[in-house]
XYZ file of C-alpha atoms in Angstrom:
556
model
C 53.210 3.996 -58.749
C 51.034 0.805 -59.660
C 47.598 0.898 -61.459
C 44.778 1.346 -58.967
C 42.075 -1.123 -59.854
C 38.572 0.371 -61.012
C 35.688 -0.600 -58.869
C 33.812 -3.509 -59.900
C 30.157 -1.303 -61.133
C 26.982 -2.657 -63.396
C 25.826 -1.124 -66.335
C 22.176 -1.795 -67.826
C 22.223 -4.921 -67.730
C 22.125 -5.689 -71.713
C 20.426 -9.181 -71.324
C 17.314 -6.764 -71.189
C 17.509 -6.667 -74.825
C 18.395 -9.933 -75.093
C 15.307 -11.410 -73.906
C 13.188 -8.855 -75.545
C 14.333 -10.693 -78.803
C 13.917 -13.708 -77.786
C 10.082 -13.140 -76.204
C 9.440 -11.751 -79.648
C 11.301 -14.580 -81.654
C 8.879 -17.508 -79.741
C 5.972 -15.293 -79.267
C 5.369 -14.558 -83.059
C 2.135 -15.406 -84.434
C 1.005 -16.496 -80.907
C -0.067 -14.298 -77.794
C 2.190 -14.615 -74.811
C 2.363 -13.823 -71.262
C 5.052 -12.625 -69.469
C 5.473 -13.416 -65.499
C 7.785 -14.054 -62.132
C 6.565 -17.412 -61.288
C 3.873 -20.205 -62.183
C 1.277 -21.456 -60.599
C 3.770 -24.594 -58.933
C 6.213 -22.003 -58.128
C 8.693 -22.735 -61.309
C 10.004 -19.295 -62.599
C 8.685 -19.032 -66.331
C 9.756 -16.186 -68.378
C 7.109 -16.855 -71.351
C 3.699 -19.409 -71.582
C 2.685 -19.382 -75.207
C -1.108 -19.940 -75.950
C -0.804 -22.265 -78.666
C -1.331 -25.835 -77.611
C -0.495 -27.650 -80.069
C 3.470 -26.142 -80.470
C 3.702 -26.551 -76.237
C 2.645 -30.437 -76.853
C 4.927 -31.000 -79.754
C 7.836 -29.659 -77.672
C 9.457 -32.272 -75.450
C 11.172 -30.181 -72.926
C 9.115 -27.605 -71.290
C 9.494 -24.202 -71.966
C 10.166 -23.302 -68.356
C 13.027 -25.255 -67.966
C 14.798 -24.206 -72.235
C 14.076 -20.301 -70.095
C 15.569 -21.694 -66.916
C 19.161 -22.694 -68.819
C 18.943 -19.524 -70.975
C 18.439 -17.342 -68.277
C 21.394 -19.083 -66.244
C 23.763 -18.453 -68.899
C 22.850 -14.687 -69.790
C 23.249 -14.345 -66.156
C 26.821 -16.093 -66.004
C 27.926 -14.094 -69.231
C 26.786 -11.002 -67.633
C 29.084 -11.909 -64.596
C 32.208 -13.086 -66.702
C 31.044 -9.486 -68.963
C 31.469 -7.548 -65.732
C 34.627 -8.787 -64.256
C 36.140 -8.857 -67.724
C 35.061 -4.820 -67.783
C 35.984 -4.337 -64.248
C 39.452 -5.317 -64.750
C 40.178 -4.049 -68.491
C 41.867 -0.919 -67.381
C 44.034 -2.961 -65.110
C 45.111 -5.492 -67.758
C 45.077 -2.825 -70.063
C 47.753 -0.716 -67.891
C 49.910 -3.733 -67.205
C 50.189 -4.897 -70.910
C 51.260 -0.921 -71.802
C 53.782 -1.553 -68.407
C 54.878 -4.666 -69.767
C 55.502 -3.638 -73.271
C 57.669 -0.489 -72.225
C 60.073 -2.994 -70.240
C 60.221 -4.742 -73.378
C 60.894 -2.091 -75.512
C 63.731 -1.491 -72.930
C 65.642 -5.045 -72.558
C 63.750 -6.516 -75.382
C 61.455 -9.317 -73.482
C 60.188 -9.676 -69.974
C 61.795 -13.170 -69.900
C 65.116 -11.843 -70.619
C 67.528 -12.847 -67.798
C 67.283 -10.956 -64.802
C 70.918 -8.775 -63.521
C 71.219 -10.562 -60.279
C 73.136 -7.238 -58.528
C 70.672 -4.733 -59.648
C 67.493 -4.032 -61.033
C 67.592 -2.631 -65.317
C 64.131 -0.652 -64.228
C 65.021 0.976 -60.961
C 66.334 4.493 -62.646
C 62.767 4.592 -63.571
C 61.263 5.640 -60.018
C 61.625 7.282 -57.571
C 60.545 7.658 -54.312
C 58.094 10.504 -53.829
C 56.342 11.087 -50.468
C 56.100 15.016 -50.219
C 52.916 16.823 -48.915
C 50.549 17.597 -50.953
C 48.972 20.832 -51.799
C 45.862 20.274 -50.112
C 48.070 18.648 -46.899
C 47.019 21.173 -44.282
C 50.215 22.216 -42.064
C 50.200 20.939 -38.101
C 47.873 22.356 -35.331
C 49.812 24.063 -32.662
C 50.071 22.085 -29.435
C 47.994 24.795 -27.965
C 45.175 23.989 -29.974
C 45.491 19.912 -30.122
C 42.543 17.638 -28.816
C 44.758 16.363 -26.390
C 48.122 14.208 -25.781
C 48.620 11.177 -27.761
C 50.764 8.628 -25.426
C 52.047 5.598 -27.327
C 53.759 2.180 -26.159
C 55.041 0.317 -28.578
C 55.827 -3.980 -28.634
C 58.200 -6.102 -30.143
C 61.618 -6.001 -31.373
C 63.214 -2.969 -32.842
C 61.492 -2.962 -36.510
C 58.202 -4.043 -35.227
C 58.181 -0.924 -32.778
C 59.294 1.049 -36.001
C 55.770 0.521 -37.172
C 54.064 1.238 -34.314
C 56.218 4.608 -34.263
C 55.748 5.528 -38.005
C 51.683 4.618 -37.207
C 51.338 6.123 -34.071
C 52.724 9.988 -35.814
C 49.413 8.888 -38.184
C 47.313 8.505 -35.721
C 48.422 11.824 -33.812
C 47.267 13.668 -37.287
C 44.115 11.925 -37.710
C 43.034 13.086 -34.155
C 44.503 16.663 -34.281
C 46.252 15.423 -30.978
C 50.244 16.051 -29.927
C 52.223 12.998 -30.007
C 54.634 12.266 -26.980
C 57.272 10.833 -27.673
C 56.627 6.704 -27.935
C 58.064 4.293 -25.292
C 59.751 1.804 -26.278
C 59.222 -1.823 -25.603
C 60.961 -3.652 -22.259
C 59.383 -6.324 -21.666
C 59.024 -8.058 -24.997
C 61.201 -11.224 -25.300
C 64.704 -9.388 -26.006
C 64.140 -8.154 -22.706
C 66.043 -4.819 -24.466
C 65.549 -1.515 -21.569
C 66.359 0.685 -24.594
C 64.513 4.520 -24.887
C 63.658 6.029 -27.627
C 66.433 8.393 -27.485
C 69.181 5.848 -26.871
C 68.227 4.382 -30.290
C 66.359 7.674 -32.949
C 67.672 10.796 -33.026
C 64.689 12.411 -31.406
C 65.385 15.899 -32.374
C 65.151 14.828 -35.840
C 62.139 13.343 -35.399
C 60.614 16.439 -34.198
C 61.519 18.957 -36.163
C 61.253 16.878 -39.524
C 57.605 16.327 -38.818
C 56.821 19.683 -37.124
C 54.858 20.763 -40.496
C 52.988 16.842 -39.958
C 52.517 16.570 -36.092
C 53.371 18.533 -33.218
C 55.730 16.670 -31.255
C 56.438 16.598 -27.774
C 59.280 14.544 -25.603
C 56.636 14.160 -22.639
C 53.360 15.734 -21.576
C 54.493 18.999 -19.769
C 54.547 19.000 -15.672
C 52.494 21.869 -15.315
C 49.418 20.119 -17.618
C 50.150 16.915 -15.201
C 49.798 18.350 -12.176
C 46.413 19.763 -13.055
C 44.871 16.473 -14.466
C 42.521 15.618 -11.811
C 42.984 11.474 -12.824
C 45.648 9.680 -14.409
C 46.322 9.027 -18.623
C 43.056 7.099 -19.837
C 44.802 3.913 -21.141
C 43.640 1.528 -23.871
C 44.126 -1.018 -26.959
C 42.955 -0.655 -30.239
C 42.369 -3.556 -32.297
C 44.380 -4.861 -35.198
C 44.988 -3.035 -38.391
C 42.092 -0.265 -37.054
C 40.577 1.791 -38.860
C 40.390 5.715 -39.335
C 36.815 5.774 -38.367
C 37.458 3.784 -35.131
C 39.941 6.207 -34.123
C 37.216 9.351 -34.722
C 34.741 7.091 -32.958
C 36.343 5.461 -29.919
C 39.383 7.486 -29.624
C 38.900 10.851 -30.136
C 35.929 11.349 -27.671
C 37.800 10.197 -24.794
C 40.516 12.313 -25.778
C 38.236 15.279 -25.835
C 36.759 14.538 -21.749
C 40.302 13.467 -20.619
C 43.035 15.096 -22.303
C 45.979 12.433 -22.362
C 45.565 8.454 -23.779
C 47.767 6.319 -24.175
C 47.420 3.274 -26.153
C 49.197 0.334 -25.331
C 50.737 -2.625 -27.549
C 51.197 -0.303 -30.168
C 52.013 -2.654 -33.577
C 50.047 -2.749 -36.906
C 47.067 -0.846 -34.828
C 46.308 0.863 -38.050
C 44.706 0.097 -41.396
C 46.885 -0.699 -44.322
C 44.454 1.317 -46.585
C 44.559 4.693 -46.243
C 44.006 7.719 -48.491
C 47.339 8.670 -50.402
C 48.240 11.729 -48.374
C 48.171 9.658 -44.849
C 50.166 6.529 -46.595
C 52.585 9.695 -47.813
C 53.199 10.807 -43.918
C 53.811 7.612 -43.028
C 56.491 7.045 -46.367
C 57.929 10.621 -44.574
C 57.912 9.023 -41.058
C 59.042 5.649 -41.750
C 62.074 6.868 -44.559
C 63.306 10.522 -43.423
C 62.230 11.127 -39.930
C 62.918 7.926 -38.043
C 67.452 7.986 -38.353
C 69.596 5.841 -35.805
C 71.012 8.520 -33.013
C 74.758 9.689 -34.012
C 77.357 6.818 -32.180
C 75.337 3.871 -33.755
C 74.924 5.648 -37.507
C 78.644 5.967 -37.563
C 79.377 2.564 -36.203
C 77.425 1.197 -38.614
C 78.815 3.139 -41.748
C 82.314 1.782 -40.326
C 81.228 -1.377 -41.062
C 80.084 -0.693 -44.254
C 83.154 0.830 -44.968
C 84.983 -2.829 -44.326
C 82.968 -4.380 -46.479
C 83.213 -2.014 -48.925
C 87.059 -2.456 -49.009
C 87.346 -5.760 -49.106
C 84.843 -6.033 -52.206
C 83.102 -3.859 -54.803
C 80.044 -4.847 -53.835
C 78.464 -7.624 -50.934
C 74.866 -9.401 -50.251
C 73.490 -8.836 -46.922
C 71.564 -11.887 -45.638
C 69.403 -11.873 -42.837
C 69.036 -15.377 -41.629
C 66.374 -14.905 -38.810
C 67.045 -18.238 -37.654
C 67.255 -17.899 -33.918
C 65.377 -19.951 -31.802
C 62.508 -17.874 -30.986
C 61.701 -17.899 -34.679
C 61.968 -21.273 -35.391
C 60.207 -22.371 -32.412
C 57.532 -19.751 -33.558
C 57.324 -21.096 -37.061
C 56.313 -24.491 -35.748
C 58.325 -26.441 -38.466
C 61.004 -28.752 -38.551
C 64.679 -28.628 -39.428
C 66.133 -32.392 -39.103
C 67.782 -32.161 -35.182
C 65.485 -34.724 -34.582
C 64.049 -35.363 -30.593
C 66.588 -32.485 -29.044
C 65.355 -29.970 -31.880
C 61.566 -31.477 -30.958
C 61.931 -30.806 -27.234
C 63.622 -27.646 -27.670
C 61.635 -25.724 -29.620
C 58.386 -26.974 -27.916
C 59.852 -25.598 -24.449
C 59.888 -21.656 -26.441
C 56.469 -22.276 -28.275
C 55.181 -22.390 -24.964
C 55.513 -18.675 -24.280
C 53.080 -17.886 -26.465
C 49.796 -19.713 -24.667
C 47.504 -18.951 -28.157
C 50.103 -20.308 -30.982
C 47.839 -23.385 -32.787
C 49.070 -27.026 -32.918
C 50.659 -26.454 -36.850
C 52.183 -29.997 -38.597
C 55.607 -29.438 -39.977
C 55.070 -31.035 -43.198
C 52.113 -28.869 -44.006
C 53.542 -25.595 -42.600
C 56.747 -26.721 -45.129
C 54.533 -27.099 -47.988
C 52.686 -24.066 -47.521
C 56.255 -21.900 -47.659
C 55.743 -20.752 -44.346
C 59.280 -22.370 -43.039
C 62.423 -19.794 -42.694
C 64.821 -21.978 -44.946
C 67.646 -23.169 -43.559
C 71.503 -20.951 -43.836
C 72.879 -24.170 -46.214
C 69.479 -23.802 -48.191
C 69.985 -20.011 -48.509
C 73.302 -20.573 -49.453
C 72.067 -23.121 -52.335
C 69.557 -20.507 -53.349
C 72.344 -17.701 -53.821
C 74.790 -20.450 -55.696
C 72.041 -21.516 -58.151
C 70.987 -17.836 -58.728
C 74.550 -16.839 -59.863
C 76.410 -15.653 -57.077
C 79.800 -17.222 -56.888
C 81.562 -18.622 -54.057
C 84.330 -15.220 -54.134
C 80.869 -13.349 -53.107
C 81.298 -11.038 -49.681
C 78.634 -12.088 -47.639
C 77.213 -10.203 -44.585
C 75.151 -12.188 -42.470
C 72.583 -10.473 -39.981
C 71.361 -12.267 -37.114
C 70.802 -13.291 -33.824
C 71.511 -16.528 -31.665
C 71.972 -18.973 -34.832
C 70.039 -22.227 -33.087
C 73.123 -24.842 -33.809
C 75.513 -22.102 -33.632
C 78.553 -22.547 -35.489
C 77.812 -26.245 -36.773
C 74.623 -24.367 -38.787
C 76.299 -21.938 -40.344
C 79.090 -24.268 -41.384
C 77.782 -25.299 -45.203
C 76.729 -21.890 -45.599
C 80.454 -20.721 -44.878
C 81.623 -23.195 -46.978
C 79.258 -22.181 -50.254
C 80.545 -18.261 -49.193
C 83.957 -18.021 -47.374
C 84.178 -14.649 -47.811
C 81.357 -14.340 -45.138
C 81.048 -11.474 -42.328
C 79.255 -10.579 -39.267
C 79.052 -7.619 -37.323
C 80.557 -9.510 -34.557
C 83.783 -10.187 -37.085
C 83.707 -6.752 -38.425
C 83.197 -4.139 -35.405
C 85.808 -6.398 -32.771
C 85.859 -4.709 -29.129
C 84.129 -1.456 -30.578
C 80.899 -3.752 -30.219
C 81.168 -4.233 -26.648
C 79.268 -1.488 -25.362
C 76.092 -2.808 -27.739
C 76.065 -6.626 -26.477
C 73.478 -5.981 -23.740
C 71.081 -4.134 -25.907
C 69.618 -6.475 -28.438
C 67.584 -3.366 -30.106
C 70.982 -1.439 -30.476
C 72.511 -4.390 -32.572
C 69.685 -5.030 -34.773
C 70.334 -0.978 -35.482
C 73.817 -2.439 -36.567
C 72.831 -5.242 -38.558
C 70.061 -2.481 -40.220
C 72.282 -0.037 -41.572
C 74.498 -2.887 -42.861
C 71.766 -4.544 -44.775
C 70.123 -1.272 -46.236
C 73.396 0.035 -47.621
C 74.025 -3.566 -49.352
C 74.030 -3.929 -52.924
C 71.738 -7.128 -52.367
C 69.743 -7.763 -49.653
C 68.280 -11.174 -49.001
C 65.539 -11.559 -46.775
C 64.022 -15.012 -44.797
C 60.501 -15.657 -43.301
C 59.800 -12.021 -44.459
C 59.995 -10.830 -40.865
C 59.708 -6.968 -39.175
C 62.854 -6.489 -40.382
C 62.608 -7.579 -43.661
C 59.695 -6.356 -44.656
C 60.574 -2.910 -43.283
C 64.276 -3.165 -45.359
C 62.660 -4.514 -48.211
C 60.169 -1.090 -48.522
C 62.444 0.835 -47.841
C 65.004 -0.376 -50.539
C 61.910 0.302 -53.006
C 61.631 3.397 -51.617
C 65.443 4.433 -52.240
C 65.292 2.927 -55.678
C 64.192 -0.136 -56.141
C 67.615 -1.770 -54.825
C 67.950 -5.564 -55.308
C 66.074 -7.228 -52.783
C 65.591 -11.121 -52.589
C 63.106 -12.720 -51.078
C 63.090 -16.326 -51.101
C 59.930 -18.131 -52.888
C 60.200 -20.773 -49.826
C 56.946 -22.799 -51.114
C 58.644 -23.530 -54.689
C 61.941 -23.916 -53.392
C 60.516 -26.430 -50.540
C 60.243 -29.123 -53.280
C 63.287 -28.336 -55.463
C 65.291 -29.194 -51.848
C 63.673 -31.943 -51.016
C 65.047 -33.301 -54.721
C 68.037 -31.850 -54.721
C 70.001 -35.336 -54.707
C 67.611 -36.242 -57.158
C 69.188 -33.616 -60.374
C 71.958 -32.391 -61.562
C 73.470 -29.143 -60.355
C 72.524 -27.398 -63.843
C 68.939 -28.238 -63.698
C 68.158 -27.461 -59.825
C 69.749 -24.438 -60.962
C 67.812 -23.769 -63.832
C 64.610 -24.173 -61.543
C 66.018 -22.243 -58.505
C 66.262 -19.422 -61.198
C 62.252 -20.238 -62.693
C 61.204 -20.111 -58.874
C 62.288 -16.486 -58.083
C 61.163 -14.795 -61.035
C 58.890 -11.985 -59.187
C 60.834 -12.650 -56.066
C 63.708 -10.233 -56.695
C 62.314 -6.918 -55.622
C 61.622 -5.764 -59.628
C 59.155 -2.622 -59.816
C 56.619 -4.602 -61.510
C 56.321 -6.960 -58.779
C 54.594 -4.297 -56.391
C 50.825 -3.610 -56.915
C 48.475 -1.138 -54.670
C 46.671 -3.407 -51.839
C 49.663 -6.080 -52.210
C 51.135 -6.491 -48.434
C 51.692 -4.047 -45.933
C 52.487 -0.388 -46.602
C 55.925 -0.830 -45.002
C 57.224 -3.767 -47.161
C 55.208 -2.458 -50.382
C 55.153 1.615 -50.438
C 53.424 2.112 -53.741
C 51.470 5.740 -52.782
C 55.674 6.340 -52.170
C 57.177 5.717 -55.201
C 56.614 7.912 -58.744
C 57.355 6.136 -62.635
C 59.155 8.575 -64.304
C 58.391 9.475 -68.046
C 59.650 6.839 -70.481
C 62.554 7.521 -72.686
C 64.008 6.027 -75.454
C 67.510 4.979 -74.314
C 69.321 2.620 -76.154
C 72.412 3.285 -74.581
C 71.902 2.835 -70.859
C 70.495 -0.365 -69.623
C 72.068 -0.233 -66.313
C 74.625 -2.397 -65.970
C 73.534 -5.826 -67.549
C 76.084 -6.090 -70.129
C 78.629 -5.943 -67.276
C 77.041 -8.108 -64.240
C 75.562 -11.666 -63.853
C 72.645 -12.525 -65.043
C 70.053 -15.555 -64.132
C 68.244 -17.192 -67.285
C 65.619 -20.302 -66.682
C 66.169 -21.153 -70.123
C 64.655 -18.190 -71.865
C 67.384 -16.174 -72.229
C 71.405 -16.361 -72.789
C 72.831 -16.766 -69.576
C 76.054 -15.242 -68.063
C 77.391 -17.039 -64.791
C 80.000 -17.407 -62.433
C 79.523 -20.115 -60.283
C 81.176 -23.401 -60.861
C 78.833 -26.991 -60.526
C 78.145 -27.491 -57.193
C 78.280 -31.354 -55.718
């Protein structure tokens, strides 16, 4: 989807010409010389040999050339980004006036359950013709051993990358380990999590795929795995470079703290595979898939249709974030006891960092966000999480804005029990719950929401919310200071392109995972009259452009 910018190019330059006239125009009836620089180093473009004119003219003529060559050279600049980005513009005014030919103007109020453009795409991540099929193991450079870090959806990526960088090197990819040592502490394998034989035999035409290097090849390795870290966000040339050659004199690598080790620009067809990894091949192993559908089925009994919130507001994040939330010297103390685990974070001031929108908001101010966008207080709310720092006396005023509001904790009763020791395992929970949601509202933009968030534009363009936390920063801060109608007015101004809408993603916006534009296909435009989703039916939000249709009553 999206409209790939043109590369920024020169032409013949046409001030050329423009000078041309102008050495003609002064040099008329007079001989003139042309050259680089003068004699005191000044750059002259002309030096007429008529006297009397040069002594009659107060301002030289070197400096009248100086200013006129500055500003054919600044027009030729503003010329070339203005060319460089026409076809851009161009496409985006053509997008722009389809969605108005659709719902009549792009400030018409936005359906707060579901997106009026998302039958228009599609995700689309098949091979293409040119894709070459997988190398036999046989024939491979080598094994490709992978270790992955972090929490469940920040391993994800290093999984979906690491089946990338097993095709770039022609190498078989074992298996990846999962993380055990990261802060959840989570002893979890692969296979107690992903259906492995899924992921090997959906990706056999990709990658071949193995569940561990076999004993026989072991035995006759004459030293251990060569083992070593790429850098950040790598890219394929490294790989080719500094990979591939010790994978070629020693067989078997691994690479270690496997996370975002690969570029976020890649050619189409690799950014496809990884749209093929990251949506089809990756799938939670039987017991937890059906555990979580359970829970989906609850919700989906007790309402129509339910928001999925994930908070992320457990300690680790907070105390990562470096902001403050008002608990005053026992919040101070607290959090500064977690921050230092991590040796490297900077000194960050609160203020600033809250400014800035880099601050998770808080569950009341999440809560405020969803009342002033529409949502009543008879909404089903499903709240992902972890350890809530404040436990039940922070979710309180969130409870009390939704009451009809869920965990899996509430939902899956002594059925959970078995999960409570893995931390990976209940995030897998809290996943499926969240992606099968009708709205999904995301915090901080974390691994897992920026993972949910793709893939929800992947599967259709679902409603995803993410919160514009550097807008809404300030509209807190004054909420005592306005009425309910007004903070909700500019609650509703602030999101605009923060709702997950198709027009919001662009190519080279974000990470792959949270923005899969090679992924997703615009289907032909049709006139349809008739179908415009279901905005006649559902609530709307309006910032004052629009009608509005609500359901939520003032708020005190």
């Amino acid at each position: 989807m999206g409209v790939t910018r043109p590369l920024k190019f020169s032409a013949l330059n046409p001030n050329d010409a423009l000078l041309q006239q102008h050495q003609l125009h002064h040099c008329s009836n007079a001989s003139c010389s042309c050259s680089g620089k003068s004699r005191n180093g000044k750059h002259v473009l002309c030096k007429s040999s008529s006297t009397n004119s040069s002594h009659k003219r107060k301002i030289s003529l070197s400096v009248v050339c100086g200013f006129m060559l500055f500003g054919l050279g600044f027009i030729s600049l503003i010329t070339g980004h203005l060319a460089s980005d026409l076809e851009w513009y161009s496409q985006q005014l053509v997008k722009r006036s389809f969605y108005s030919k659709l719902e009549g103007s792009h400030r018409r109020p936005i359906d707060i359950w579901k997106s009026g453009y998302s039958k228009f795409y599609y995700g689309c991540s098949g091979r293409g013709g040119h894709f070459p099929s997988a190398i036999p193991e046989q024939s491979s450079n080598g094994y490709l051993l992978i270790a992955t870090s972090g929490g469940l959806n920040q391993q994800r990526t290093g999984i979906t990358d690491a089946v990338v960088v097993a095709r770039i090197l022609n190498a078989t990819l074992v298996v990846p380990e999962l993380d055990h040592h990261s802060y959840w502490k989570d002893d979890s394998d692969f296979v107690d999590i992903f259906d492995v034989d899924w992921f090997i035999s959906s990706l056999a035409k990709d990658v071949p795929i193995v569940r561990r290097v076999p004993d026989k090849f072991m035995r006759s390795m004459e030293k251990p795995p060569y083992t070593m870290r790429v850098p950040r966000k790598s890219e394929p040339e490294y790989y080719m470079e500094q990979v591939l050659p010790i994978l070629l004199r020693r067989s078997v690598v691994q690479l270690t703290k496997f996370d975002y080790r690969l570029s976020n620009d890649l050619d189409d067809e690799l950014q496809k595979l990884r749209c093929r990894v990251n949506f089809h091949a990756i799938r939670f192993i039987k017991p937890i898939e059906e555990l979580g559908q359970s829970l989906v089925m609850k919700m989906r009994k007790m309402a129509r249709r339910y928001i999925a919130v994930h908070l992320r507001f457990e300690p680790d994040m907070l105390a990562f974030s470096g902001c403050y939330f008002g608990g005053g010297d026992k919040e101070r103390f607290e959090l500064g006891e977690i921050r230092k685990r991590w040796a490297t974070l900077p000194d960050l001031r609160p203020e600033g960092e809250r400014r800035r929108g880099k601050c998770p908001l808080t569950p009341y101010e999440v809560g405020l966000m969803l009342r002033a966008l529409g949502f009543s207080n008879d909404t089903y709310l499903y709240v992902a999480s972890g350890e809530i720092y404040g436990g039940e006396s922070t979710l309180q005023p969130l409870r009390e804005l939704f009451p009809n509001f869920y965990t899996k904790e509430m939902l899956a009763n002594e059925h959970l029990k078995p999960y409570l020791p893995f931390s990976s395992r209940l995030a897998a929970l809290d996943y499926i719950v969240c992606d099968e949601s009708d709205v999904f509202v995301t915090n901080n933009n974390g691994n897992m929401a920026k993972i949910l968030a793709g893939r929800r534009r992947y599967m259709g363009h679902k409603r995803t919310i993410r919160p514009n936390a550097k807008k809404l920063s300030s509209l807190f801060m004054a909420r005592d200071h306005m009425d309910w109608d007004t903070f909700s007015k500019k609650v509703k101004s602030a999101q605009r392109g923060f709702m997950g809408e198709p027009d919001e993603m662009r190519p080279g916006r974000g990470e792959i995972h949270e923005y899969p534009y090679p992924c997703i296909c615009e289907k032909e435009a049709e006139d349809d009259d008739n179908d415009n989703g279901d905005a006649g039916n559902s609530s709307v939000i309006s910032d004052g452009s629009g009608p509005q249709k609500m359901g939520v009553s003032a708020i005190v």
